[in-house]
Coordinates of C-alpha atoms in Angstrom, one line a residue:
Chain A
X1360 CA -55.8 31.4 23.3
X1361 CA -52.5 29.9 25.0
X1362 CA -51.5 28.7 21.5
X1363 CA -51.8 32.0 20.2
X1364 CA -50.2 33.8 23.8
X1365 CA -46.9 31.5 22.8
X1366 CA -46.6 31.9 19.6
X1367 CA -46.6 35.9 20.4
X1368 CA -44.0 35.4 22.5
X1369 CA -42.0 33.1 20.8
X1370 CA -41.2 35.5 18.1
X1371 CA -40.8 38.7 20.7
X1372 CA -38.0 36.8 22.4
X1373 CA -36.3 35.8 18.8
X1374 CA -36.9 39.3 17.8
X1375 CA -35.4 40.2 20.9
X1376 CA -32.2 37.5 20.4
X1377 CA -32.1 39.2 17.1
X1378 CA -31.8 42.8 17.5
X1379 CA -29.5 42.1 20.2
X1380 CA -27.1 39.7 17.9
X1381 CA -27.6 42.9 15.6
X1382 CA -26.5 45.0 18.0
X1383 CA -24.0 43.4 19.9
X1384 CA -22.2 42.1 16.2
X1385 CA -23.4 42.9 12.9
X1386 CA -23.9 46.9 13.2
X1387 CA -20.3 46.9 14.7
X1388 CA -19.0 45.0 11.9
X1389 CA -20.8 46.5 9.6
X1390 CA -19.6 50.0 11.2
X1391 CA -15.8 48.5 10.4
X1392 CA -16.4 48.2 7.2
X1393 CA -18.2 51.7 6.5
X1394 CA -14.6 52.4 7.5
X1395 CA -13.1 50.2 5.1
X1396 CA -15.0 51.7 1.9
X1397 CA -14.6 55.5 3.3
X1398 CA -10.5 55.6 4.5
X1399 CA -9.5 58.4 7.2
X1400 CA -7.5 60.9 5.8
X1401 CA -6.9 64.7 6.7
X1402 CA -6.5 67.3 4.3
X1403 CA -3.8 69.3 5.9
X1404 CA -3.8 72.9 5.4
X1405 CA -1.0 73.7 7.7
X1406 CA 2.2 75.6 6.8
X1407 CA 5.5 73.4 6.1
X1408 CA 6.3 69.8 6.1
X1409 CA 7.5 67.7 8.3
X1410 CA 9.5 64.8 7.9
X1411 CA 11.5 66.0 4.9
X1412 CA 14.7 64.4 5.9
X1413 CA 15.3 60.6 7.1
X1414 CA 18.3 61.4 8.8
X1415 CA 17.5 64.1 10.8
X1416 CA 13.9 62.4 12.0
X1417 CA 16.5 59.1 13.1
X1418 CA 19.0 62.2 14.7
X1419 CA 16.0 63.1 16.7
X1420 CA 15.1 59.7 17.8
X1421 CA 18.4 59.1 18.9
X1422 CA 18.3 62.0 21.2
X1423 CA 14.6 61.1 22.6
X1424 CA 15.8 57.8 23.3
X1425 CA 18.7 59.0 25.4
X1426 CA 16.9 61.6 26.7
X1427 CA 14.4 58.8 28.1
X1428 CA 17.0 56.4 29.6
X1429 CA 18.6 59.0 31.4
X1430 CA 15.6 58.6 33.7
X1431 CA 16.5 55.4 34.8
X1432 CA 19.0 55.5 37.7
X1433 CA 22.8 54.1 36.9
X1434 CA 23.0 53.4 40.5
X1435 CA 21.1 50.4 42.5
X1436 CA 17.0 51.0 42.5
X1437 CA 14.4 49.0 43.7
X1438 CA 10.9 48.3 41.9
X1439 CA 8.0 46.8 44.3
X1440 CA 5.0 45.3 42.9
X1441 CA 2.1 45.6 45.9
X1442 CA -0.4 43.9 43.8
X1443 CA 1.9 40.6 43.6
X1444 CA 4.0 41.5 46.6
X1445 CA 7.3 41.0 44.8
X1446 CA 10.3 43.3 44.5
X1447 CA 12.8 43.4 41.7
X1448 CA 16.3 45.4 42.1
X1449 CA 18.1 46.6 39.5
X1450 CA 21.4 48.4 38.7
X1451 CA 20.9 50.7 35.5
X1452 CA 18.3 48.3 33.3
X1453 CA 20.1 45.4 34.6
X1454 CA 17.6 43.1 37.1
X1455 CA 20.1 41.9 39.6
X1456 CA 17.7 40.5 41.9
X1457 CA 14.1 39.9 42.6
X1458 CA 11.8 38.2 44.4
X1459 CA 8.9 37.7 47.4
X1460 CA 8.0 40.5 49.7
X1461 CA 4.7 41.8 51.5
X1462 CA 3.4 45.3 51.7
X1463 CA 0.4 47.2 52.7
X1464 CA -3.2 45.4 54.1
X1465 CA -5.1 48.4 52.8
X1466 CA -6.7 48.4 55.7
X1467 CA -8.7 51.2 58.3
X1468 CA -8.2 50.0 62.2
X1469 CA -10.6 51.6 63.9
X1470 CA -11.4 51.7 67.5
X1471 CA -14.7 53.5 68.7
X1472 CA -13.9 53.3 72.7
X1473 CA -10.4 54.6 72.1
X1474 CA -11.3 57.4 68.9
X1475 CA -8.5 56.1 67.4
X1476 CA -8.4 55.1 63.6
X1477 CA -5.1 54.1 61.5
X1478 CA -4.7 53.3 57.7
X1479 CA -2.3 50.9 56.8
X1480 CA -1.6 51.1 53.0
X1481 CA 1.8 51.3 51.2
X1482 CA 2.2 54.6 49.2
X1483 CA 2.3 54.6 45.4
X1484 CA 5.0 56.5 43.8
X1485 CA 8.7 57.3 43.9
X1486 CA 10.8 57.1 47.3
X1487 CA 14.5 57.5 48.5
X1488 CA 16.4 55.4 50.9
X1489 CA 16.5 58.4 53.4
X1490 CA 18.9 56.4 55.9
X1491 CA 20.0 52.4 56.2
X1492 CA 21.1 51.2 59.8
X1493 CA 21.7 47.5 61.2
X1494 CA 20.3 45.5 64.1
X1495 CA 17.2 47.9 64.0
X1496 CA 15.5 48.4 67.3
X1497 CA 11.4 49.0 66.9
X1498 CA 9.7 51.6 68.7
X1499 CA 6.2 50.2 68.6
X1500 CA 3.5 52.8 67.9
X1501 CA 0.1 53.1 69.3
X1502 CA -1.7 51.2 66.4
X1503 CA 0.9 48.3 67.3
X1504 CA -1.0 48.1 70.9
X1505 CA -4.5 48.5 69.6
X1506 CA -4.0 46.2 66.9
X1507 CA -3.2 43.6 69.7
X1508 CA -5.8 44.3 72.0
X1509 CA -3.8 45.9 75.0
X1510 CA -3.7 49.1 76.6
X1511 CA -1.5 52.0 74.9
X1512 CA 1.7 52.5 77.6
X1513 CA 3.2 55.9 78.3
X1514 CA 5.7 57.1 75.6
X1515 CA 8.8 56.0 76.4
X1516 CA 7.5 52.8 77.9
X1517 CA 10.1 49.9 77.7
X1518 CA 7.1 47.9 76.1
X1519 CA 7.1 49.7 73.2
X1520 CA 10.8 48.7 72.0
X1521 CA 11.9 45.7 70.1
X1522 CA 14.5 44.2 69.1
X1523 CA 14.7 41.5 66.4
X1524 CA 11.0 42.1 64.8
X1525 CA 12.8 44.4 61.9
X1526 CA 15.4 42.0 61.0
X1527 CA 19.2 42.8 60.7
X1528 CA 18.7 45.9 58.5
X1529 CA 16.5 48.4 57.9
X1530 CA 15.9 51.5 55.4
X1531 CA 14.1 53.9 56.1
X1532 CA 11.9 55.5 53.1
X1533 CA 9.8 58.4 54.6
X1534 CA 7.1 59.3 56.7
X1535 CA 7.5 56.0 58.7
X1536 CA 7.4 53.9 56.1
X1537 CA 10.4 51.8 55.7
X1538 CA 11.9 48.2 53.8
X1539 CA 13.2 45.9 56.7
X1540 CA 12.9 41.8 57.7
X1541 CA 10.7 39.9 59.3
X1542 CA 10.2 37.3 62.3
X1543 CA 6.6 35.9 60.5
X1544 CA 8.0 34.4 57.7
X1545 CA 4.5 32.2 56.4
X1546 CA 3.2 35.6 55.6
X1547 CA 5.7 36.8 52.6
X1548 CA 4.1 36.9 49.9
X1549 CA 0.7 38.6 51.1
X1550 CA -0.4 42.0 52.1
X1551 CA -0.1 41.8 55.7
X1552 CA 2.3 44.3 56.6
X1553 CA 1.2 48.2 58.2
X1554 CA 2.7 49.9 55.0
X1555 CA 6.2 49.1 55.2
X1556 CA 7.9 46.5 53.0
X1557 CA 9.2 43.1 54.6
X1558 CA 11.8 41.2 52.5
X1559 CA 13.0 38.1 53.8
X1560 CA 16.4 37.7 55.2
X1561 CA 19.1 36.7 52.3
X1562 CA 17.2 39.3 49.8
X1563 CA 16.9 42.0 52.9
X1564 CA 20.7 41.8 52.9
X1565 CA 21.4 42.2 48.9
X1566 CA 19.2 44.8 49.2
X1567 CA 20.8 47.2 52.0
X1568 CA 24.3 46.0 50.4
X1569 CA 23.4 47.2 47.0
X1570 CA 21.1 50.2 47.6
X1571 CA 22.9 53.4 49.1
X1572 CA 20.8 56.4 50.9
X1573 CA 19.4 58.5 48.1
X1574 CA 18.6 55.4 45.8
X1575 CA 15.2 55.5 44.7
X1576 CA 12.1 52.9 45.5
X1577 CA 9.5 53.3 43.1
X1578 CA 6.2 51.2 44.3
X1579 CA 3.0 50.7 42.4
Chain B
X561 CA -52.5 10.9 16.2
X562 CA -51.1 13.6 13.0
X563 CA -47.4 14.3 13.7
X564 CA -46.3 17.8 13.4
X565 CA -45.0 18.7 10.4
X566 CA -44.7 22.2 8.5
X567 CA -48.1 21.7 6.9
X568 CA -49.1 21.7 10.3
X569 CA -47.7 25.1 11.2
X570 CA -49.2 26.8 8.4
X571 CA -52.6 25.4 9.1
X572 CA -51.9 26.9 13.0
X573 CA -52.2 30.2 11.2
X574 CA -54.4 29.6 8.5
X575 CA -57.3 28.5 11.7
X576 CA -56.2 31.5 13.3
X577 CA -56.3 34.3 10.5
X578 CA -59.3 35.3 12.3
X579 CA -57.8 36.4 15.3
X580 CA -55.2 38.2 13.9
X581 CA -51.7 36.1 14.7
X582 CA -50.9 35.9 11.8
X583 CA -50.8 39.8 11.1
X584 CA -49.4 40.3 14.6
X585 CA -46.6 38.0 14.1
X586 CA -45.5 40.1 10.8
X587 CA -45.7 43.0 12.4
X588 CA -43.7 42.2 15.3
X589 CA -41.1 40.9 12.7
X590 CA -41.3 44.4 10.5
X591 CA -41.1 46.4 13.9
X592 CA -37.8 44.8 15.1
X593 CA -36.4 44.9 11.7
X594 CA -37.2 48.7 11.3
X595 CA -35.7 49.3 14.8
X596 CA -32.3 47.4 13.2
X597 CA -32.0 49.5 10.3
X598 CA -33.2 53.0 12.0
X599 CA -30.3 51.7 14.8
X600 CA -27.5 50.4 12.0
X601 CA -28.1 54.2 10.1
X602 CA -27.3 55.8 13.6
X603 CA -24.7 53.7 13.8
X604 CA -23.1 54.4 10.5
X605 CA -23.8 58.2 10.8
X606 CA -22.2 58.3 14.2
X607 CA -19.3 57.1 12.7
X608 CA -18.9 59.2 10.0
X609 CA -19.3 62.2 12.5
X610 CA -16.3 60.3 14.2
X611 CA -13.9 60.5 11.4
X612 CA -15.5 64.1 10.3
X613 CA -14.0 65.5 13.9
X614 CA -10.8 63.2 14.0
X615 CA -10.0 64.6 10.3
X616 CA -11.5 68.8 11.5
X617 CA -8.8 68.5 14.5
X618 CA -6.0 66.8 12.2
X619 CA -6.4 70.6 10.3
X620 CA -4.3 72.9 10.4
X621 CA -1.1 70.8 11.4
X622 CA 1.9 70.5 8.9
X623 CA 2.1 67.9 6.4
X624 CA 3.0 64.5 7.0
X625 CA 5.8 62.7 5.0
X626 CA 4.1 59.4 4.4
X627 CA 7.2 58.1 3.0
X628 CA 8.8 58.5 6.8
X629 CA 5.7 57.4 8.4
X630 CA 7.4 55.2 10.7
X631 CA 10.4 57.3 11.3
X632 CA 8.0 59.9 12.9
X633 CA 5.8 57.2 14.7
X634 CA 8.9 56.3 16.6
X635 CA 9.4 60.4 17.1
X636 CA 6.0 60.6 18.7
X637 CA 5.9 57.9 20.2
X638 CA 9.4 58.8 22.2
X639 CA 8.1 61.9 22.7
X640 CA 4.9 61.3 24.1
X641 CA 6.6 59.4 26.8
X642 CA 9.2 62.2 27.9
X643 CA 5.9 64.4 28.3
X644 CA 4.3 61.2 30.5
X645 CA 7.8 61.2 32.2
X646 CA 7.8 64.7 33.1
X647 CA 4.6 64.3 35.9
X648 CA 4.9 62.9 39.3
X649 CA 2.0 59.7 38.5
X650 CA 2.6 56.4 37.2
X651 CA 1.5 56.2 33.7
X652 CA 0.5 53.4 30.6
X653 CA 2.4 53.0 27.7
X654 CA 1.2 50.4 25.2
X655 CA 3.2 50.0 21.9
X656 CA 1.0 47.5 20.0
X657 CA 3.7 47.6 16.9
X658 CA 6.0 45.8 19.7
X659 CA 3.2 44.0 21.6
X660 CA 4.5 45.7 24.8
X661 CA 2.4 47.1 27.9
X662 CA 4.3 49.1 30.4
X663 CA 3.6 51.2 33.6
X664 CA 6.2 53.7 33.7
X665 CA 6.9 56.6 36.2
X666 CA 9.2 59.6 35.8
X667 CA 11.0 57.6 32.2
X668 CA 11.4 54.2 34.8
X669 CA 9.7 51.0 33.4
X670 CA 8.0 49.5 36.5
X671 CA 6.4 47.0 35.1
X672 CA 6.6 45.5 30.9
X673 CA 4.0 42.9 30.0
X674 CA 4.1 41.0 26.7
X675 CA 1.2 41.5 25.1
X676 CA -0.8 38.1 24.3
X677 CA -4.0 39.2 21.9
X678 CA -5.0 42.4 20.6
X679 CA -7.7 43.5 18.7
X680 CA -8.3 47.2 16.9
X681 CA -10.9 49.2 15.6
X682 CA -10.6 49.8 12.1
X683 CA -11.0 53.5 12.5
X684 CA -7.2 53.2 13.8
X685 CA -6.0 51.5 10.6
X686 CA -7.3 53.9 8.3
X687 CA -5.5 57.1 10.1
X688 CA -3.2 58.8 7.8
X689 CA 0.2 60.4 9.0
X690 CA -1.8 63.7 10.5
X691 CA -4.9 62.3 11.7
X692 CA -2.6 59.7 13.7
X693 CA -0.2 62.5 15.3
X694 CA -3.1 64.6 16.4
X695 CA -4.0 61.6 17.7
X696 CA -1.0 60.4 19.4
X697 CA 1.7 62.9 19.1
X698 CA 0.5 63.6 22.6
X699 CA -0.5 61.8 25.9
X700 CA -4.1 60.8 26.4
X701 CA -5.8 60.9 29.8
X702 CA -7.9 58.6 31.3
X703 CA -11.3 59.8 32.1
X704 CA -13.1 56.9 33.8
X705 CA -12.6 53.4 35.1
X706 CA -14.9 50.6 35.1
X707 CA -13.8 46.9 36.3
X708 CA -14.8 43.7 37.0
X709 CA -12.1 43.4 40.1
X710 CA -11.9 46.5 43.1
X711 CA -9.7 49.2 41.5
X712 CA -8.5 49.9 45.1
X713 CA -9.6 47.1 47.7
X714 CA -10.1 48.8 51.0
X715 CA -11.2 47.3 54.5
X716 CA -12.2 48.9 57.8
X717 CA -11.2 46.9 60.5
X718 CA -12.4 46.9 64.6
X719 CA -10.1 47.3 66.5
X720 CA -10.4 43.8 69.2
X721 CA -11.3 44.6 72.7
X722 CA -8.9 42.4 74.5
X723 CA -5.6 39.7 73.0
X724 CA -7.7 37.0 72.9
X725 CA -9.8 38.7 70.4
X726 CA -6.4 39.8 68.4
X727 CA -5.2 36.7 68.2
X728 CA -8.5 35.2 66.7
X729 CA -8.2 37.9 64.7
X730 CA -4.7 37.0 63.5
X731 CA -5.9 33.4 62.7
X732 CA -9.3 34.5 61.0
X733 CA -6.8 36.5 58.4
X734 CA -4.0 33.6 57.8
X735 CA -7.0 31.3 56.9
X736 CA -8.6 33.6 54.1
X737 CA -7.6 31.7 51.1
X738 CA -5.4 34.2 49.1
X739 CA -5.2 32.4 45.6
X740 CA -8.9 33.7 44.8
X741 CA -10.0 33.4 41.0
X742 CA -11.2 36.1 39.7
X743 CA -11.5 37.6 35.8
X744 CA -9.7 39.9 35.7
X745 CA -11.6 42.3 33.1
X746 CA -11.1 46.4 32.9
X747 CA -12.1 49.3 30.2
X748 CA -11.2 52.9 30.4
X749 CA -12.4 55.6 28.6
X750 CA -9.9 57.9 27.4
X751 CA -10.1 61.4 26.7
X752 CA -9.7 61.4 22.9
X753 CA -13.1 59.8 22.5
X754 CA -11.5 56.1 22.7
X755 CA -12.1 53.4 24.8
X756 CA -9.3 50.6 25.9
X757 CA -10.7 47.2 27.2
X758 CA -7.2 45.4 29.3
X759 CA -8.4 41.7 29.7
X760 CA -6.9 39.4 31.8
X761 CA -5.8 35.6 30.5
X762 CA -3.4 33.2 31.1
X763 CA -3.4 31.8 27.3
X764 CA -4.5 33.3 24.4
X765 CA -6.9 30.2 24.0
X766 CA -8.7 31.6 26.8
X767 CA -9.4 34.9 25.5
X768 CA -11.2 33.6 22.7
X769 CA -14.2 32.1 25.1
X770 CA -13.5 33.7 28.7
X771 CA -15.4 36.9 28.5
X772 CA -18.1 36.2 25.5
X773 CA -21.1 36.9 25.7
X774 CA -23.2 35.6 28.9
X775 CA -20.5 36.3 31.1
X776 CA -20.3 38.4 34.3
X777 CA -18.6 42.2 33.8
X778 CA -19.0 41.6 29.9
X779 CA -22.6 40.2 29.8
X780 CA -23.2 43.5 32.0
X781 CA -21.9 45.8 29.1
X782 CA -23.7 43.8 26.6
X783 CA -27.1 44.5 28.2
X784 CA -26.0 48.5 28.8
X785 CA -25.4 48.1 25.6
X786 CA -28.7 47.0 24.1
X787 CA -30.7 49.0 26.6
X788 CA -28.7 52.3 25.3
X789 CA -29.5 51.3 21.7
X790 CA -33.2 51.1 22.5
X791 CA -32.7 54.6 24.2
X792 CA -31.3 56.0 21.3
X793 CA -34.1 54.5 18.8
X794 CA -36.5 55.8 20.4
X795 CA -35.2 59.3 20.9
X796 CA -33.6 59.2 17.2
X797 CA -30.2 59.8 18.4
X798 CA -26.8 58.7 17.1
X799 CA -24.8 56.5 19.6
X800 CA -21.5 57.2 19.8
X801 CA -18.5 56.0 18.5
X802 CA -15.5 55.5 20.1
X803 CA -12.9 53.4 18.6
X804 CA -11.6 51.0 20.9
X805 CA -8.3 49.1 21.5
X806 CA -8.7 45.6 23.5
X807 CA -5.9 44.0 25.1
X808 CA -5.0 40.3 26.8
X809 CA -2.4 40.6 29.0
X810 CA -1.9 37.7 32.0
X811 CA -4.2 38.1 34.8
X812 CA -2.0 39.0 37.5
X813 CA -0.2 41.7 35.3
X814 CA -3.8 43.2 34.4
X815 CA -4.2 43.6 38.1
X816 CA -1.7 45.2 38.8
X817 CA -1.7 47.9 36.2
X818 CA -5.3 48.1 37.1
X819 CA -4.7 49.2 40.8
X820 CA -1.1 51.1 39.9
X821 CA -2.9 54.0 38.0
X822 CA -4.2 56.7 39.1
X823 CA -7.8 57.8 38.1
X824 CA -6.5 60.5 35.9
X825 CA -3.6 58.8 34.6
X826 CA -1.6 59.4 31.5
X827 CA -1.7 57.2 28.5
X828 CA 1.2 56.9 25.7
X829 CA -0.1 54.6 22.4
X830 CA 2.0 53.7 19.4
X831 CA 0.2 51.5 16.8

């Protein structure tokens, strides 16, 4: 009875190895080569021909192909990958520079007692240096004071501004969002920062030299 | 004391004919190889159905010059792009004649990844010149994700009560080991009835063992995938076909395209 009980279900679990081997890789192949015997070809009925003329297909090209570049800025641009945290900036579709940087946590703070709640993320998608200034001062927001533990001060509190956090330059990018330097150094390289885009000092510099307000900053 | 031998086995069923094994054993052998061929005719049929609508919606358009075939690939391919260009979202262009990858937004490469392995369905071979420009004279969209990897990792966060419970806070995050290995393994279906798989490696010797069978997010497909079969057996149904287009690209690259698009986002193919 047990002899019989394993022989049963010996052969349902190669059955079961089998239909699966079947299904998994010899009906696909075997659908590749239904393809192979039957071709995939359309008989067109439409009106006219096109591609009559090599030169005037490769005229065409030509165009598309400028038409495309001229999307990429002549001037200075900046490309930041969040995933890896490293930015690359280019001049036309010349890379003059790249390198290590930190963007968004991705992140909800949230804080029950206080209803309060704050995402830090850095936005996908095309930007524009809207203005550059030096020696930034930081005006430290509410999530700043949450975020540390301590109590939110008044608005103008002299708490809330900083010098020396942003490092010598800063550009701004938007609603609050903006490409500046760091004091925590050990963190470049990871997503750490509120949504804004730390670059360390010597590439911080080539950066603000380089990119003018109304140069773009495309981030992904 | 006999040894086992194949006169043996015989004998097992020969004692047994009684009791039926014997006949039970061959029908369990006929019955999974009548579910194969009732499954592999589907198959085929759904397949022919395939190239039946990709040939219906090739109708109608003018005449290809097969002699310029590549001439006009380049055409479509260029101007499949300006049309991805011409929307505010990052988009995917893959040119498999150049083994190139890129996430492009508004005509700007962002991001160009050598390609490192990629395998085709035969259905793309075989496209003549009208079939392919229906195809891919035009963007395709994405219409669903599926990954082995967050597509957009989010975390909610308490706020700490006092600094003491920041600053543990602070430390708690430096410590979380960042280098994390993950496979990095994602398929989209797109809206032309294809499907592209985007694996992750960091050598092409890896893709030919790291996702086979038995292994996390692909051993999960597999099993859909026989499970759906069964479905379709038993209801006498034709799976469907969609072509599909897999792709190695390094791991960290495959990430990042991963996350970079958004969930409707456009999709540019030359082959």
């Amino acid at each position: 009875m047990i002899r019989n009980f394993f022989i049963y279900l010996a052969v349902l679990i190669v059955g079961i190895l089998f239909f699966a081997s079947m299904v998994l890789f010899a009906i696909p192949a075997f659908q590749e080569s239904t393809l192979a015997l039957t071709g995939l070809s359309s008989s067109s009925s439409g009106s006219g021909e096109v591609g009559t003329d090599k030169e005037s297909i490769e005229a065409d090209v030509n165009k598309l192909q400028k038409r495309l570049d001229s999307f990429t800025p002549t001037n200075a641009y900046m490309v930041v990958n969040t995933s890896d945290n490293h930015f690359f900036l280019y001049k036309g579709k010349q890379l003059i520079r790249d390198g290590v940087c930190s963007t968004g946590k991705n992140e909800k703070l949230v804080s029950a007692e206080r209803k309060y709640e704050h995402v830090f993320y850095t936005p996908f998608g095309v930007r524009k240096v809207l203005r550059k200034a030096t020696n930034p001062v930081w005006k430290k927001p509410d999530w700043a004071f949450i975020e540390d533990g301590m109590p939110i001060p008044s608005a103008n509190d002299p708490s809330r501004w900083e010098t020396g956090t942003l490092g010598a330059y800063k550009m701004e990018i938007g609603d609050g969002y903006m490409i500046h330097g760091t004091i925590y150094k050990r963190r470049m390289g990871m997503s750490v920062t509120h949504g804004c885009i730390r670059l360390l000092d010597d590439d911080l510099e080539a950066v603000y030299k380089a990119m003018e307000v109304g140069s773009k900053v495309y981030i992904y | 004391m006999k040894e086992n031998s194949e006169e043996d086995f015989d004998s097992l069923f020969v004692e047994d004919k009684r009791s039926g094994v014997k006949y039970i054993v061959i029908i369990i052998v006929l019955s999974v190889l009548v579910l194969t061929a009732i499954y592999a005719y589907l198959s085929v049929s759904s397949v022919r159905d395939r190239m039946k609508l990709a040939q219906v919606q090739a109708e109608g358009s003018p005449q290809i010059n097969s002699s310029l075939l590549t001439q006009l690939k380049e055409k479509a391919w260029l101007e499949s792009r300006l049309k991805m260009a011409a929307g505010d979202s990052i988009g995917l262009s893959i040119d498999l004649e150049q083994h190139r990858i890129q996430l492009e937004l508004k005509g700007v490469v962002l991001l160009s990844s050598k390609i490192r392995d990629t395998s085709i369905s035969g259905f793309f071979r075989k496209m003549d010149g009208n079939v392919y420009f229906s195809t891919f004279g035009t963007p395709l969209t994405i219409q669903q994700f599926k990954s082995s990897i967050a597509k957009n990792p989010f975390k909610v966060v308490q706020a700490p009560k006092d600094t003491i419970a920041a600053m543990a806070a602070v430390d708690a995050a430096m410590k979380k080991d960042s280098l994390k290995d993950e496979n990095v393994f994602w398929t989209v279906k797109l809206d032309r009835g294809f499907d592209l798989d985007i694996q992750g490696i960091d050598s092409v010797a890896e893709a030919q063992n790291k996702y086979k069978f038995g292994k996390g997010f692909e051993f999960e497909r597999n099993l859909k995938n026989i499970a759906s079969s069964f479905q379709h057996i038993l209801r006498f149904t034709k799976p469907d076909y969609n072509p599909e287009i897999l792709i190695s690209i390094p791991e960290n690259e495959a990430k990042a395209i991963l996350r970079a698009l958004p969930n409707k986002a456009l999709v540019t193919i030359r082959i």
